[in-house]
CSV table of C-alpha atoms in Angstrom, one decimal:
chain,number,residue,atom,x,y,z
A,294,MET,CA,90.5,57.2,110.6
A,295,GLY,CA,90.3,60.5,108.8
A,296,ILE,CA,93.0,62.7,107.4
A,297,ARG,CA,95.8,63.0,109.9
A,298,VAL,CA,96.7,66.6,110.7
A,299,ALA,CA,99.5,68.2,112.7
A,300,VAL,CA,99.9,71.8,113.8
A,301,ALA,CA,103.3,73.3,114.4
A,302,GLY,CA,103.3,76.5,116.4
A,303,ALA,CA,100.1,75.5,118.2
A,304,SER,CA,100.6,77.8,121.2
A,305,GLY,CA,100.1,81.1,119.3
A,306,TYR,CA,96.8,82.7,118.4
A,307,ALA,CA,96.7,81.4,114.9
A,308,GLY,CA,97.8,78.0,116.1
A,309,GLY,CA,95.0,77.9,118.7
A,310,GLU,CA,92.5,78.8,116.1
A,311,LEU,CA,93.8,76.1,113.8
A,312,ILE,CA,93.4,73.6,116.6
A,313,ARG,CA,89.8,74.7,117.2
A,314,LEU,CA,89.0,74.4,113.5
A,315,VAL,CA,90.8,71.1,113.0
A,316,ALA,CA,89.2,69.5,116.1
A,317,GLY,CA,85.7,70.4,114.8
A,318,HIS,CA,86.4,69.3,111.2
A,319,PRO,CA,84.4,66.2,110.2
A,320,GLU,CA,87.3,64.8,108.1
A,321,PHE,CA,90.4,65.8,110.0
A,322,ASP,CA,92.0,64.0,112.9
A,323,LEU,CA,94.4,66.0,115.0
A,324,VAL,CA,97.4,63.8,115.7
A,325,ALA,CA,100.0,66.3,116.9
A,326,ALA,CA,100.4,69.8,118.1
A,327,THR,CA,103.8,71.3,118.7
A,328,ALA,CA,105.3,74.4,120.3
A,329,HIS,CA,108.6,75.9,121.4
A,330,SER,CA,108.6,77.4,124.9
A,331,GLN,CA,105.2,75.8,125.7
A,332,ALA,CA,106.3,72.3,124.8
A,333,GLY,CA,105.3,69.8,127.5
A,334,HIS,CA,102.2,71.8,128.6
A,335,ARG,CA,98.7,70.6,128.2
A,336,LEU,CA,96.9,72.2,125.3
A,337,ASP,CA,93.9,73.2,127.3
A,338,VAL,CA,96.1,75.1,129.8
A,339,VAL,CA,97.7,77.1,127.0
A,340,HIS,CA,94.4,77.6,125.3
A,341,PRO,CA,91.6,77.5,127.9
A,342,GLN,CA,88.9,77.8,125.1
A,343,LEU,CA,89.9,74.3,124.1
A,344,ALA,CA,89.0,72.6,127.3
A,345,GLY,CA,88.4,68.9,126.8
A,346,LEU,CA,91.1,68.4,124.2
A,347,ASP,CA,93.4,65.9,125.9
A,348,LEU,CA,96.7,66.7,124.2
A,349,VAL,CA,100.1,67.7,125.4
A,350,LEU,CA,102.2,70.1,123.2
A,351,ALA,CA,105.2,68.4,121.8
A,352,ALA,CA,108.5,70.0,120.8
A,353,THR,CA,108.5,71.4,117.3
A,354,GLU,CA,110.7,68.8,115.6
A,355,PRO,CA,110.3,67.0,112.3
A,356,ALA,CA,109.7,63.6,114.0
A,357,ALA,CA,106.6,64.9,115.7
A,358,LEU,CA,105.0,66.0,112.4
A,359,ALA,CA,106.3,63.5,109.8
A,360,ASP,CA,103.4,61.0,110.2
A,361,ALA,CA,100.7,63.5,109.4
A,362,ASP,CA,99.0,63.7,106.0
A,363,VAL,CA,98.7,67.5,106.4
A,364,VAL,CA,100.9,69.8,108.4
A,365,PHE,CA,100.1,73.4,109.2
A,366,LEU,CA,103.1,75.6,110.0
A,367,ALA,CA,102.0,78.5,112.3
A,368,LEU,CA,105.5,79.7,113.0
A,369,PRO,CA,107.1,83.1,113.2
A,370,HIS,CA,108.3,84.5,109.8
A,371,GLY,CA,111.6,82.9,108.8
A,372,GLN,CA,111.2,79.7,110.7
A,373,SER,CA,109.0,77.6,108.4
A,374,ALA,CA,111.4,76.9,105.6
A,375,ALA,CA,114.0,74.9,107.5
A,376,LEU,CA,111.3,72.7,109.2
A,377,ALA,CA,109.4,72.2,105.9
A,378,ALA,CA,112.6,71.0,104.2
A,379,GLN,CA,112.9,68.2,106.8
A,380,LEU,CA,109.4,66.8,106.2
A,381,PRO,CA,108.7,63.9,103.8
A,382,PRO,CA,107.9,65.0,100.2
A,383,GLY,CA,104.5,63.4,100.4
A,384,VAL,CA,103.3,65.4,103.4
A,385,ARG,CA,101.0,68.3,102.4
A,386,ILE,CA,102.1,71.5,104.0
A,387,VAL,CA,100.3,74.8,104.5
A,388,ASP,CA,102.5,77.6,105.7
A,389,LEU,CA,100.8,80.4,107.6
A,390,GLY,CA,104.1,82.3,107.7
A,391,ALA,CA,105.7,84.5,105.0
A,392,ASP,CA,108.6,82.3,104.1
A,393,HIS,CA,107.3,81.1,100.8
A,394,ARG,CA,104.8,83.8,99.7
A,395,LEU,CA,107.1,86.1,97.6
A,396,ALA,CA,108.5,85.4,94.2
A,397,ASP,CA,111.3,88.0,94.3
A,398,PRO,CA,114.3,87.3,96.5
A,399,TYR,CA,115.0,91.1,96.7
A,400,ASP,CA,111.6,91.7,98.2
A,401,TRP,CA,112.2,89.1,100.8
A,402,ALA,CA,115.6,90.5,101.7
A,403,HIS,CA,114.3,94.0,101.8
A,404,TYR,CA,111.2,93.5,103.9
A,405,TYR,CA,112.1,90.4,106.0
A,406,GLY,CA,115.9,89.9,105.8
A,407,GLY,CA,117.8,86.7,105.4
A,408,THR,CA,117.9,84.1,102.6
A,409,HIS,CA,114.9,83.7,100.3
A,410,ALA,CA,113.4,80.2,100.7
A,411,GLY,CA,111.7,80.1,97.3
A,412,GLN,CA,108.0,80.5,96.4
A,413,TRP,CA,105.2,78.0,96.9
A,414,THR,CA,101.7,78.0,95.5
A,415,TYR,CA,100.0,81.1,96.8
A,416,GLY,CA,97.1,80.3,99.1
A,417,LEU,CA,94.2,82.6,98.1
A,418,PRO,CA,91.6,80.4,96.4
A,419,GLU,CA,89.5,83.4,95.2
A,420,LEU,CA,92.2,84.6,92.7
A,421,PRO,CA,91.5,83.5,89.1
A,422,GLY,CA,92.9,80.0,88.5
A,423,GLN,CA,94.3,79.6,92.0
A,424,ARG,CA,91.8,77.0,93.3
A,425,GLU,CA,93.1,74.5,90.7
A,426,LEU,CA,96.7,75.3,91.5
A,427,ILE,CA,96.2,74.8,95.2
A,428,ALA,CA,94.3,71.6,94.7
A,429,GLY,CA,97.3,70.2,92.7
A,430,SER,CA,99.9,71.3,95.2
A,431,THR,CA,101.6,69.7,98.2
A,432,ARG,CA,103.1,73.0,99.4
A,433,VAL,CA,101.0,76.1,99.8
A,434,ALA,CA,101.8,79.5,101.3
A,435,SER,CA,98.7,81.0,102.9
A,436,THR,CA,98.3,84.8,102.7
A,437,GLY,CA,99.1,87.4,105.2
A,438,CYS,CA,96.1,88.8,107.1
A,439,TYR,CA,96.3,92.3,105.7
A,440,ALA,CA,97.1,90.9,102.3
A,441,ALA,CA,93.9,88.8,102.3
A,442,ALA,CA,91.7,91.7,103.1
A,443,ILE,CA,93.3,94.1,100.6
A,444,THR,CA,93.8,91.6,97.8
A,445,LEU,CA,90.2,90.5,97.8
A,446,ALA,CA,89.1,94.2,97.6
A,447,LEU,CA,91.5,95.2,94.9
A,448,ALA,CA,92.6,92.4,92.6
A,449,PRO,CA,89.3,92.1,90.6
A,450,LEU,CA,89.3,95.8,89.9
A,451,ILE,CA,92.8,95.8,88.5
A,452,ALA,CA,92.3,92.6,86.6
A,453,ALA,CA,89.2,94.0,84.9
A,454,GLY,CA,91.0,97.2,84.0
A,455,ALA,CA,88.6,99.2,86.2
A,456,ALA,CA,91.3,100.6,88.5
A,457,SER,CA,94.7,102.0,87.8
A,458,PRO,CA,97.5,99.8,89.4
A,459,ALA,CA,99.7,102.9,89.7
A,460,ASP,CA,98.0,104.8,92.5
A,461,VAL,CA,96.6,102.6,95.3
A,462,VAL,CA,96.2,103.9,98.9
A,463,VAL,CA,95.2,101.7,101.8
A,464,VAL,CA,94.5,102.5,105.5
A,465,ALA,CA,93.7,99.4,107.5
A,466,ALA,CA,93.0,98.8,111.2
A,467,SER,CA,93.7,95.4,112.8
A,468,GLY,CA,93.1,93.8,116.2
A,469,THR,CA,96.0,93.1,118.5
A,470,SER,CA,96.1,89.3,117.9
A,471,GLY,CA,97.6,90.2,114.5
A,472,ALA,CA,100.8,91.0,116.4
A,473,GLY,CA,101.1,87.6,117.9
A,474,LYS,CA,100.9,86.2,121.4
A,475,ALA,CA,104.4,87.2,122.7
A,476,ALA,CA,104.3,89.7,125.6
A,477,LYS,CA,105.2,93.2,124.3
A,478,PRO,CA,104.8,96.4,126.3
A,479,HIS,CA,103.0,98.3,123.5
A,480,LEU,CA,100.3,95.6,123.4
A,481,LEU,CA,99.4,95.7,127.1
A,482,GLY,CA,95.8,96.5,127.7
A,483,SER,CA,96.6,99.8,129.4
A,484,GLU,CA,98.5,100.8,126.2
A,485,VAL,CA,96.0,99.7,123.6
A,486,MET,CA,92.6,100.5,125.1
A,487,GLY,CA,91.2,103.8,124.2
A,488,ASP,CA,93.9,104.3,121.5
A,489,LEU,CA,94.5,104.0,117.8
A,490,SER,CA,98.1,103.9,116.7
A,491,PRO,CA,99.7,103.6,113.3
A,492,TYR,CA,102.8,101.4,112.9
A,493,ARG,CA,105.3,100.4,110.1
A,494,VAL,CA,103.9,103.3,108.1
A,495,GLY,CA,105.1,103.0,104.5
A,496,THR,CA,107.3,100.0,105.3
A,497,HIS,CA,104.9,97.1,106.1
A,498,GLN,CA,106.1,93.7,105.1
A,499,HIS,CA,102.8,92.8,103.4
A,500,VAL,CA,103.3,95.5,100.7
A,501,PRO,CA,105.2,93.3,98.2
A,502,GLU,CA,102.8,90.4,98.7
A,503,ILE,CA,99.8,92.6,98.0
A,504,LYS,CA,101.5,94.1,94.9
A,505,GLN,CA,102.4,90.6,93.7
A,506,ALA,CA,98.8,89.2,94.2
A,507,THR,CA,96.9,92.2,92.8
A,508,GLY,CA,99.1,93.6,90.0
A,509,ALA,CA,99.4,97.0,91.8
A,510,THR,CA,102.6,98.8,90.9
A,511,ALA,CA,102.5,101.5,93.6
A,512,LEU,CA,100.9,101.0,97.0
A,513,SER,CA,100.8,103.4,100.0
A,514,PHE,CA,99.8,101.4,103.1
A,515,THR,CA,99.2,102.7,106.6
A,516,PRO,CA,98.3,99.9,109.1
A,517,VAL,CA,96.6,100.9,112.4
A,518,LEU,CA,96.5,99.0,115.7
A,519,ALA,CA,92.9,99.0,117.0
A,520,PRO,CA,91.8,98.3,120.6
A,521,MET,CA,90.1,95.0,119.8
A,522,PRO,CA,91.4,91.4,119.9
A,523,ARG,CA,90.7,90.4,116.3
A,524,GLY,CA,89.4,91.7,113.0
A,525,ILE,CA,90.6,93.8,110.1
A,526,LEU,CA,88.8,96.7,108.4
A,527,ALA,CA,90.7,98.0,105.3
A,528,THR,CA,89.8,101.1,103.3
A,529,VAL,CA,91.3,100.6,99.8
A,530,THR,CA,91.2,103.5,97.3
A,531,ALA,CA,92.3,103.6,93.6
A,532,VAL,CA,91.9,105.8,90.6
A,533,PRO,CA,89.3,104.5,88.1
A,534,ALA,CA,90.9,103.5,84.8
A,535,ARG,CA,87.5,103.6,83.1
A,536,GLY,CA,84.0,104.4,84.1
A,537,VAL,CA,82.6,101.3,85.7
A,538,ASP,CA,80.7,100.5,88.9
A,539,PRO,CA,83.4,98.9,91.2
A,540,ARG,CA,80.7,97.1,93.2
A,541,ALA,CA,79.4,95.4,90.1
A,542,VAL,CA,82.9,94.3,89.2
A,543,LEU,CA,83.4,92.8,92.6
A,544,ALA,CA,79.9,91.1,92.6
A,545,GLU,CA,80.7,89.4,89.3
A,546,ALA,CA,84.2,88.3,90.4
A,547,TYR,CA,82.9,86.7,93.6
A,548,ALA,CA,79.5,85.4,92.4
A,549,ASP,CA,80.6,81.8,93.0
A,550,ALA,CA,83.0,82.5,96.0
A,551,PRO,CA,81.4,81.0,99.1
A,552,PHE,CA,83.4,83.1,101.6
A,553,VAL,CA,83.4,86.5,99.9
A,554,HIS,CA,80.3,88.6,100.2
A,555,VAL,CA,79.6,91.8,98.4
A,556,LEU,CA,77.1,93.4,100.7
A,557,PRO,CA,73.8,95.0,99.5
A,558,GLU,CA,73.8,98.6,98.5
A,559,GLY,CA,73.9,100.8,101.5
A,560,ALA,CA,75.4,98.2,103.9
A,561,TRP,CA,79.0,98.6,105.0
A,562,PRO,CA,81.4,96.0,106.3
A,563,HIS,CA,82.4,96.0,109.9
A,564,THR,CA,84.7,93.7,111.8
A,565,ALA,CA,82.2,92.2,114.3
A,566,ALA,CA,80.1,90.7,111.5
A,567,THR,CA,83.0,88.5,110.4
A,568,LEU,CA,84.2,87.3,113.8
A,569,GLY,CA,84.6,83.5,114.0
A,570,SER,CA,84.0,83.1,110.3
A,571,ASN,CA,86.0,82.5,107.2
A,572,SER,CA,84.2,85.2,105.3
A,573,CYS,CA,85.3,88.6,103.9
A,574,HIS,CA,82.7,91.3,103.5
A,575,LEU,CA,83.1,93.9,100.8
A,576,GLN,CA,81.4,97.1,99.7
A,577,ALA,CA,82.4,99.6,97.1
A,578,THR,CA,81.5,103.1,95.9
A,579,VAL,CA,83.0,106.1,94.0
A,580,ASP,CA,83.9,109.2,96.0
A,581,VAL,CA,81.7,112.0,94.8
A,582,ASP,CA,84.5,114.6,95.2
A,583,SER,CA,87.8,112.9,94.2
A,584,ARG,CA,86.1,110.3,92.0
A,585,ARG,CA,88.4,107.7,93.5
A,586,MET,CA,87.1,104.2,93.9
A,587,ILE,CA,86.7,103.2,97.5
A,588,VAL,CA,86.4,99.6,98.7
A,589,LEU,CA,85.8,98.6,102.3
A,590,SER,CA,86.9,95.1,103.3
A,591,ALA,CA,86.3,93.4,106.7
A,592,LEU,CA,87.5,89.9,107.8
A,593,ASP,CA,88.6,88.1,110.9
A,594,ASN,CA,92.4,88.2,110.9
A,595,LEU,CA,92.5,84.8,112.6
A,596,GLY,CA,89.8,83.4,110.3
A,597,LYS,CA,90.0,84.3,106.6
A,598,GLY,CA,93.3,86.1,107.5
A,599,ALA,CA,95.0,83.1,108.9
A,600,ALA,CA,93.7,79.8,110.3
A,601,GLY,CA,90.4,79.6,108.3
A,602,GLN,CA,92.2,80.4,105.1
A,603,ALA,CA,94.8,77.7,105.9
A,604,VAL,CA,92.0,75.1,106.4
A,605,GLN,CA,90.3,76.2,103.2
A,606,ASN,CA,93.5,75.6,101.3
A,607,ALA,CA,94.1,72.2,103.0
A,608,ASN,CA,90.5,71.2,102.1
A,609,LEU,CA,91.3,71.8,98.4
A,610,MET,CA,94.7,70.0,98.7
A,611,VAL,CA,93.2,66.8,99.9
A,612,GLY,CA,90.2,66.9,97.5
A,613,LEU,CA,87.5,68.0,99.9
A,614,PRO,CA,84.9,70.8,99.4
A,615,GLU,CA,86.7,74.0,100.3
A,616,THR,CA,83.9,75.0,102.7
A,617,ILE,CA,83.9,71.9,104.9
A,618,GLY,CA,84.7,72.5,108.6
A,619,LEU,CA,84.5,76.3,108.1
A,620,SER,CA,81.7,78.8,109.0
A,621,VAL,CA,80.4,81.3,106.5
A,622,TRP,CA,78.7,83.3,109.2
A,623,GLY,CA,80.1,85.3,112.1
A,624,ILE,CA,79.3,85.3,115.8
A,625,ALA,CA,77.3,88.1,117.4
A,626,PRO,CA,77.2,90.1,119.5
């Protein structure tokens, strides 16, 4: 018997990807998967890509999850905290929602609303010292998808004093799976195909998380919905604080990071290269006209941006190598 794992919110896109990763993990045993409206349905009916997994989705209740060693919470924002509070203290929990990411109650109230549930260990292992904190925690808050792409591009530059934290501008495009699986008119194929559309301009909820994780003090963020199922491509620009090569700073910071790849000179990240993987691809340069640093970051929003990141954190929490059960390489074409 391996490490017993349960997934709450298994009917969504992130939940389905979690099930796929857990089912293929050499040390994890999937013992429960829960849902709300889809409770009582067979897993392979809700997720046809998981044909052969003989499991029926249970209702999302503490009793269905309490016997697991590790519980993944892939629930809508604001729903994780109450459920987590009802699980035994010894159960390791990885929350894919935002409930426990933010340190400041004001930021939570301003961007999400409601009562702040408190901060857990932040689940981005590539930040300095974070691997050790995650490994010693029983409660970990995984990153937001945009936050993962942008933080990996920006944090080392600010930490090294190479980029000013006071003037960061980001434009990032994301696939439609980032909006969840619930039926919404603006996500219909006929609305999305052949179109790029900005949303939550200047008000996106990942802004305080990104500032908290990177040390940025002013961030202008424009998210864009792209006509593709999954993937994020972020363009991050900042003012150099001193004359250094941003690519060299990133290469040094991630020299030992198995899932973060600073691409060779002249190669630029693109979303298709990261699909199905837990990797983030980076490239950096300095604009010849404005002299701003430019970093391009690509990842799979359901991989390194959600389910893959969560499994990476869980691996560390149970004392396994962080790479086990995860792919470094994407799927093509």
